[in-house]
């Protein structure tokens, strides 16, 4: 019985979450070709490729939500240039007084991270923006963390943003080599809030 339990546990630990993420295994990649709404932690054993028709939206949750993508075995993370009005993106945005905290988005890739662009408006994007609403306690943009063992490339027109009406989110990029030809932004439109000023634009590291 103990051996059986060990085998079941090991199988679950190494399972691939491509299908659970709404993707399909095509030519050795996990491809997202349509709009998906997902939150939580997903572990991939191959390259994750969000096509120009594909997207992942993190649903709004009280207190904020999160999406973590762990891409193992030397896999890359790629977002294509949008070919539809809602494609080529991961979105953790919130808006309105009842939707105060944008989602935290984390990508851990053992290969490269690439957001494609050709100078469009915008091209591939990852956003965790707080749009509109009042600045009650806790209202903020989400945090975006992109970690790659090799390279991060944000092409011309591609966007990574954690902007906010209140305090903007934190953006962290970490890789052996980082090339930014697009936009990485954590900006706030927050004005004076009295004797104790809340943070405005978030740090970008």
PDB file of C-alpha atoms in Angstrom:
ATOM      1  CA  UNK A   1       0.000   0.000   0.000  1.00  0.00           C
ATOM      2  CA  UNK A   2       2.797   2.420   0.886  1.00  0.00           C
ATOM      3  CA  UNK A   3       4.525   1.722  -2.431  1.00  0.00           C
ATOM      4  CA  UNK A   4       1.265   2.344  -4.305  1.00  0.00           C
ATOM      5  CA  UNK A   5       0.727   5.642  -2.497  1.00  0.00           C
ATOM      6  CA  UNK A   6       4.280   6.707  -3.327  1.00  0.00           C
ATOM      7  CA  UNK A   7       3.755   5.944  -7.006  1.00  0.00           C
ATOM      8  CA  UNK A   8       0.494   7.906  -7.108  1.00  0.00           C
ATOM      9  CA  UNK A   9       2.082  10.856  -5.314  1.00  0.00           C
ATOM     10  CA  UNK A  10       5.051  10.898  -7.703  1.00  0.00           C
ATOM     11  CA  UNK A  11       2.737  10.746 -10.709  1.00  0.00           C
ATOM     12  CA  UNK A  12       0.705  13.728  -9.500  1.00  0.00           C
ATOM     13  CA  UNK A  13       3.827  15.756  -8.687  1.00  0.00           C
ATOM     14  CA  UNK A  14       5.176  15.366 -12.238  1.00  0.00           C
ATOM     15  CA  UNK A  15       1.866  15.824 -14.074  1.00  0.00           C
ATOM     16  CA  UNK A  16       1.700  18.453 -16.816  1.00  0.00           C
ATOM     17  CA  UNK A  17      -0.920  21.199 -16.527  1.00  0.00           C
ATOM     18  CA  UNK A  18      -1.207  22.152 -20.210  1.00  0.00           C
ATOM     19  CA  UNK A  19      -4.752  20.830 -20.576  1.00  0.00           C
ATOM     20  CA  UNK A  20      -5.798  22.304 -17.215  1.00  0.00           C
ATOM     21  CA  UNK A  21      -4.526  25.696 -18.429  1.00  0.00           C
ATOM     22  CA  UNK A  22      -6.737  25.423 -21.521  1.00  0.00           C
ATOM     23  CA  UNK A  23      -3.926  24.568 -23.895  1.00  0.00           C
ATOM     24  CA  UNK A  24      -3.227  21.873 -26.476  1.00  0.00           C
ATOM     25  CA  UNK A  25      -0.003  19.973 -27.032  1.00  0.00           C
ATOM     26  CA  UNK A  26       1.152  20.813 -30.565  1.00  0.00           C
ATOM     27  CA  UNK A  27       4.619  20.070 -31.965  1.00  0.00           C
ATOM     28  CA  UNK A  28       6.113  19.790 -28.486  1.00  0.00           C
ATOM     29  CA  UNK A  29       4.543  23.030 -27.231  1.00  0.00           C
ATOM     30  CA  UNK A  30       1.614  23.832 -24.995  1.00  0.00           C
ATOM     31  CA  UNK A  31      -0.331  26.255 -27.181  1.00  0.00           C
ATOM     32  CA  UNK A  32      -3.081  28.576 -25.923  1.00  0.00           C
ATOM     33  CA  UNK A  33      -5.209  29.427 -28.955  1.00  0.00           C
ATOM     34  CA  UNK A  34      -8.380  30.807 -27.358  1.00  0.00           C
ATOM     35  CA  UNK A  35      -9.517  32.957 -24.443  1.00  0.00           C
ATOM     36  CA  UNK A  36      -8.989  31.284 -21.054  1.00  0.00           C
ATOM     37  CA  UNK A  37      -9.874  32.429 -17.531  1.00  0.00           C
ATOM     38  CA  UNK A  38      -7.456  30.913 -15.020  1.00  0.00           C
ATOM     39  CA  UNK A  39      -5.934  31.477 -11.580  1.00  0.00           C
ATOM     40  CA  UNK A  40      -3.581  29.446  -9.417  1.00  0.00           C
ATOM     41  CA  UNK A  41      -0.335  27.573 -10.065  1.00  0.00           C
ATOM     42  CA  UNK A  42       0.301  25.661 -13.296  1.00  0.00           C
ATOM     43  CA  UNK A  43       3.354  23.496 -14.018  1.00  0.00           C
ATOM     44  CA  UNK A  44       4.345  22.866 -17.628  1.00  0.00           C
ATOM     45  CA  UNK A  45       6.858  20.325 -18.945  1.00  0.00           C
ATOM     46  CA  UNK A  46       7.297  22.086 -22.289  1.00  0.00           C
ATOM     47  CA  UNK A  47       7.298  25.519 -23.931  1.00  0.00           C
ATOM     48  CA  UNK A  48       4.162  27.570 -23.253  1.00  0.00           C
ATOM     49  CA  UNK A  49       3.077  29.484 -26.348  1.00  0.00           C
ATOM     50  CA  UNK A  50       0.177  31.960 -26.234  1.00  0.00           C
ATOM     51  CA  UNK A  51      -0.877  32.452 -29.837  1.00  0.00           C
ATOM     52  CA  UNK A  52      -2.229  35.646 -31.375  1.00  0.00           C
ATOM     53  CA  UNK A  53      -5.760  34.335 -30.843  1.00  0.00           C
ATOM     54  CA  UNK A  54      -5.089  33.159 -27.295  1.00  0.00           C
ATOM     55  CA  UNK A  55      -5.213  34.845 -23.918  1.00  0.00           C
ATOM     56  CA  UNK A  56      -5.331  34.172 -20.199  1.00  0.00           C
ATOM     57  CA  UNK A  57      -7.445  36.398 -17.968  1.00  0.00           C
ATOM     58  CA  UNK A  58      -7.023  36.156 -14.204  1.00  0.00           C
ATOM     59  CA  UNK A  59     -10.487  36.477 -12.615  1.00  0.00           C
ATOM     60  CA  UNK A  60     -11.132  39.245 -10.132  1.00  0.00           C
ATOM     61  CA  UNK A  61     -11.170  38.130  -6.492  1.00  0.00           C
ATOM     62  CA  UNK A  62     -11.690  39.906  -3.192  1.00  0.00           C
ATOM     63  CA  UNK A  63      -8.251  40.746  -1.857  1.00  0.00           C
ATOM     64  CA  UNK A  64      -6.649  40.093  -5.250  1.00  0.00           C
ATOM     65  CA  UNK A  65      -5.892  36.946  -7.219  1.00  0.00           C
ATOM     66  CA  UNK A  66      -2.775  35.336  -8.698  1.00  0.00           C
ATOM     67  CA  UNK A  67      -1.474  33.294 -11.604  1.00  0.00           C
ATOM     68  CA  UNK A  68       1.847  31.427 -11.526  1.00  0.00           C
ATOM     69  CA  UNK A  69       3.245  29.629 -14.579  1.00  0.00           C
ATOM     70  CA  UNK A  70       6.207  27.312 -13.970  1.00  0.00           C
ATOM     71  CA  UNK A  71       7.793  26.155 -17.235  1.00  0.00           C
ATOM     72  CA  UNK A  72      10.234  23.309 -16.722  1.00  0.00           C
ATOM     73  CA  UNK A  73      12.652  21.185 -18.770  1.00  0.00           C
ATOM     74  CA  UNK A  74      14.253  24.136 -20.525  1.00  0.00           C
ATOM     75  CA  UNK A  75      10.920  25.311 -21.922  1.00  0.00           C
ATOM     76  CA  UNK A  76      10.319  28.830 -23.200  1.00  0.00           C
ATOM     77  CA  UNK A  77       7.430  31.238 -22.632  1.00  0.00           C
ATOM     78  CA  UNK A  78       6.215  33.033 -25.763  1.00  0.00           C
ATOM     79  CA  UNK A  79       3.356  35.466 -26.424  1.00  0.00           C
ATOM     80  CA  UNK A  80       2.620  36.214 -30.076  1.00  0.00           C
ATOM     81  CA  UNK A  81       1.460  39.463 -31.658  1.00  0.00           C
ATOM     82  CA  UNK A  82      -2.362  39.636 -31.344  1.00  0.00           C
ATOM     83  CA  UNK A  83      -4.364  38.587 -34.386  1.00  0.00           C
ATOM     84  CA  UNK A  84      -7.710  39.234 -32.635  1.00  0.00           C
ATOM     85  CA  UNK A  85      -8.878  42.097 -30.427  1.00  0.00           C
ATOM     86  CA  UNK A  86      -8.452  39.993 -27.281  1.00  0.00           C
ATOM     87  CA  UNK A  87      -5.495  37.800 -28.247  1.00  0.00           C
ATOM     88  CA  UNK A  88      -1.799  37.720 -27.410  1.00  0.00           C
ATOM     89  CA  UNK A  89      -1.983  38.598 -23.736  1.00  0.00           C
ATOM     90  CA  UNK A  90      -2.188  37.760 -20.058  1.00  0.00           C
ATOM     91  CA  UNK A  91      -4.516  40.139 -18.213  1.00  0.00           C
ATOM     92  CA  UNK A  92      -4.869  40.588 -14.471  1.00  0.00           C
ATOM     93  CA  UNK A  93      -6.548  44.006 -14.603  1.00  0.00           C
ATOM     94  CA  UNK A  94      -9.299  45.304 -12.326  1.00  0.00           C
ATOM     95  CA  UNK A  95     -11.572  48.340 -12.521  1.00  0.00           C
ATOM     96  CA  UNK A  96     -14.234  50.049 -10.436  1.00  0.00           C
ATOM     97  CA  UNK A  97     -14.628  50.567  -6.711  1.00  0.00           C
ATOM     98  CA  UNK A  98     -15.535  46.946  -6.123  1.00  0.00           C
ATOM     99  CA  UNK A  99     -12.486  45.550  -7.921  1.00  0.00           C
ATOM    100  CA  UNK A 100      -9.597  47.090  -6.070  1.00  0.00           C
ATOM    101  CA  UNK A 101      -6.541  44.844  -6.259  1.00  0.00           C
ATOM    102  CA  UNK A 102      -5.128  43.660  -9.582  1.00  0.00           C
ATOM    103  CA  UNK A 103      -3.757  40.139  -9.911  1.00  0.00           C
ATOM    104  CA  UNK A 104      -0.178  39.083  -9.235  1.00  0.00           C
ATOM    105  CA  UNK A 105       1.329  37.373 -12.285  1.00  0.00           C
ATOM    106  CA  UNK A 106       4.489  35.241 -12.141  1.00  0.00           C
ATOM    107  CA  UNK A 107       6.256  33.394 -14.963  1.00  0.00           C
ATOM    108  CA  UNK A 108       9.184  31.088 -14.155  1.00  0.00           C
ATOM    109  CA  UNK A 109      10.804  29.806 -17.379  1.00  0.00           C
ATOM    110  CA  UNK A 110      13.818  27.503 -17.516  1.00  0.00           C
ATOM    111  CA  UNK A 111      14.439  28.734 -21.071  1.00  0.00           C
ATOM    112  CA  UNK A 112      13.597  32.135 -22.597  1.00  0.00           C
ATOM    113  CA  UNK A 113      10.723  34.589 -22.161  1.00  0.00           C
ATOM    114  CA  UNK A 114       9.657  36.417 -25.343  1.00  0.00           C
ATOM    115  CA  UNK A 115       6.884  38.987 -25.839  1.00  0.00           C
ATOM    116  CA  UNK A 116       6.606  39.592 -29.573  1.00  0.00           C
ATOM    117  CA  UNK A 117       5.903  42.946 -31.183  1.00  0.00           C
ATOM    118  CA  UNK A 118       6.190  44.954 -34.374  1.00  0.00           C
ATOM    119  CA  UNK A 119       5.498  48.427 -33.055  1.00  0.00           C
ATOM    120  CA  UNK A 120       1.722  47.985 -32.848  1.00  0.00           C
ATOM    121  CA  UNK A 121      -0.524  49.501 -30.189  1.00  0.00           C
ATOM    122  CA  UNK A 122       0.161  47.364 -28.263  1.00  0.00           C
ATOM    123  CA  UNK A 123       1.414  43.955 -29.322  1.00  0.00           C
ATOM    124  CA  UNK A 124       1.973  41.044 -26.897  1.00  0.00           C
ATOM    125  CA  UNK A 125       1.256  42.138 -23.344  1.00  0.00           C
ATOM    126  CA  UNK A 126       1.163  41.174 -19.704  1.00  0.00           C
ATOM    127  CA  UNK A 127      -0.867  43.617 -17.602  1.00  0.00           C
ATOM    128  CA  UNK A 128      -1.939  43.861 -13.973  1.00  0.00           C
ATOM    129  CA  UNK A 129      -3.474  47.329 -13.965  1.00  0.00           C
ATOM    130  CA  UNK A 130      -5.903  48.899 -11.504  1.00  0.00           C
ATOM    131  CA  UNK A 131      -8.148  51.032 -13.695  1.00  0.00           C
ATOM    132  CA  UNK A 132     -10.516  53.542 -12.076  1.00  0.00           C
ATOM    133  CA  UNK A 133     -12.217  53.372  -8.706  1.00  0.00           C
ATOM    134  CA  UNK A 134     -11.351  55.037  -5.433  1.00  0.00           C
ATOM    135  CA  UNK A 135      -8.163  54.598  -3.432  1.00  0.00           C
ATOM    136  CA  UNK A 136      -9.455  52.815  -0.369  1.00  0.00           C
ATOM    137  CA  UNK A 137      -6.954  50.928   1.768  1.00  0.00           C
ATOM    138  CA  UNK A 138      -5.342  48.117  -0.208  1.00  0.00           C
ATOM    139  CA  UNK A 139      -6.337  49.260  -3.691  1.00  0.00           C
ATOM    140  CA  UNK A 140      -3.353  48.775  -6.016  1.00  0.00           C
ATOM    141  CA  UNK A 141      -1.930  47.402  -9.211  1.00  0.00           C
ATOM    142  CA  UNK A 142      -0.726  43.823  -9.256  1.00  0.00           C
ATOM    143  CA  UNK A 143       2.855  42.593  -9.116  1.00  0.00           C
ATOM    144  CA  UNK A 144       4.459  41.085 -12.232  1.00  0.00           C
ATOM    145  CA  UNK A 145       7.497  38.804 -11.953  1.00  0.00           C
ATOM    146  CA  UNK A 146       9.234  37.374 -15.021  1.00  0.00           C
ATOM    147  CA  UNK A 147      12.103  34.966 -14.319  1.00  0.00           C
ATOM    148  CA  UNK A 148      14.063  33.228 -17.098  1.00  0.00           C
ATOM    149  CA  UNK A 149      17.160  31.090 -16.891  1.00  0.00           C
ATOM    150  CA  UNK A 150      18.345  32.433 -20.245  1.00  0.00           C
ATOM    151  CA  UNK A 151      16.864  35.516 -21.962  1.00  0.00           C
ATOM    152  CA  UNK A 152      13.945  37.917 -21.604  1.00  0.00           C
ATOM    153  CA  UNK A 153      13.014  39.778 -24.788  1.00  0.00           C
ATOM    154  CA  UNK A 154      10.275  42.426 -24.889  1.00  0.00           C
ATOM    155  CA  UNK A 155      10.008  43.469 -28.519  1.00  0.00           C
ATOM    156  CA  UNK A 156       8.976  46.847 -29.943  1.00  0.00           C
ATOM    157  CA  UNK A 157       5.291  47.405 -29.164  1.00  0.00           C
ATOM    158  CA  UNK A 158       5.049  44.712 -26.478  1.00  0.00           C
ATOM    159  CA  UNK A 159       3.931  45.818 -23.008  1.00  0.00           C
ATOM    160  CA  UNK A 160       4.436  44.783 -19.399  1.00  0.00           C
ATOM    161  CA  UNK A 161       2.452  47.083 -17.098  1.00  0.00           C
ATOM    162  CA  UNK A 162       1.283  47.261 -13.487  1.00  0.00           C
ATOM    163  CA  UNK A 163      -0.256  50.731 -13.592  1.00  0.00           C
ATOM    164  CA  UNK A 164      -2.812  52.015 -11.098  1.00  0.00           C
ATOM    165  CA  UNK A 165      -5.169  54.767 -10.100  1.00  0.00           C
ATOM    166  CA  UNK A 166      -3.770  54.152  -6.605  1.00  0.00           C
ATOM    167  CA  UNK A 167      -0.411  52.549  -5.778  1.00  0.00           C
ATOM    168  CA  UNK A 168       1.078  50.823  -8.812  1.00  0.00           C
ATOM    169  CA  UNK A 169       2.485  47.297  -8.708  1.00  0.00           C
ATOM    170  CA  UNK A 170       6.032  45.988  -8.560  1.00  0.00           C
ATOM    171  CA  UNK A 171       7.695  44.621 -11.706  1.00  0.00           C
ATOM    172  CA  UNK A 172      10.698  42.277 -11.507  1.00  0.00           C
ATOM    173  CA  UNK A 173      12.616  40.959 -14.540  1.00  0.00           C
ATOM    174  CA  UNK A 174      15.444  38.498 -13.979  1.00  0.00           C
ATOM    175  CA  UNK A 175      17.495  36.658 -16.627  1.00  0.00           C
ATOM    176  CA  UNK A 176      21.023  36.190 -17.931  1.00  0.00           C
ATOM    177  CA  UNK A 177      20.221  38.729 -20.651  1.00  0.00           C
ATOM    178  CA  UNK A 178      17.320  41.222 -20.871  1.00  0.00           C
ATOM    179  CA  UNK A 179      16.393  43.180 -23.999  1.00  0.00           C
ATOM    180  CA  UNK A 180      13.600  45.764 -23.763  1.00  0.00           C
ATOM    181  CA  UNK A 181      12.472  47.466 -26.973  1.00  0.00           C
ATOM    182  CA  UNK A 182       8.850  47.725 -25.812  1.00  0.00           C
ATOM    183  CA  UNK A 183       7.271  49.249 -22.704  1.00  0.00           C
ATOM    184  CA  UNK A 184       7.767  48.197 -19.084  1.00  0.00           C
ATOM    185  CA  UNK A 185       5.723  50.538 -16.893  1.00  0.00           C
ATOM    186  CA  UNK A 186       4.465  50.897 -13.333  1.00  0.00           C
ATOM    187  CA  UNK A 187       2.839  54.323 -13.181  1.00  0.00           C
ATOM    188  CA  UNK A 188       0.304  55.845 -10.794  1.00  0.00           C
ATOM    189  CA  UNK A 189      -2.084  58.776 -11.077  1.00  0.00           C
ATOM    190  CA  UNK A 190      -2.426  58.985  -7.285  1.00  0.00           C
ATOM    191  CA  UNK A 191      -2.401  62.563  -5.960  1.00  0.00           C
ATOM    192  CA  UNK A 192      -1.764  63.844  -2.443  1.00  0.00           C
ATOM    193  CA  UNK A 193      -3.415  61.767   0.278  1.00  0.00           C
ATOM    194  CA  UNK A 194      -2.629  63.857   3.350  1.00  0.00           C
ATOM    195  CA  UNK A 195       0.073  63.552   5.988  1.00  0.00           C
ATOM    196  CA  UNK A 196       0.899  59.947   5.059  1.00  0.00           C
ATOM    197  CA  UNK A 197       1.475  59.588   1.334  1.00  0.00           C
ATOM    198  CA  UNK A 198       0.884  56.151  -0.141  1.00  0.00           C
ATOM    199  CA  UNK A 199       3.369  54.931  -2.775  1.00  0.00           C
ATOM    200  CA  UNK A 200       2.719  56.050  -6.327  1.00  0.00           C
ATOM    201  CA  UNK A 201       4.567  54.388  -9.188  1.00  0.00           C
ATOM    202  CA  UNK A 202       5.910  50.975  -8.293  1.00  0.00           C
ATOM    203  CA  UNK A 203       9.559  49.892  -8.422  1.00  0.00           C
ATOM    204  CA  UNK A 204      10.880  48.153 -11.541  1.00  0.00           C
ATOM    205  CA  UNK A 205      13.846  45.870 -10.995  1.00  0.00           C
TER     206      UNK A 205
END
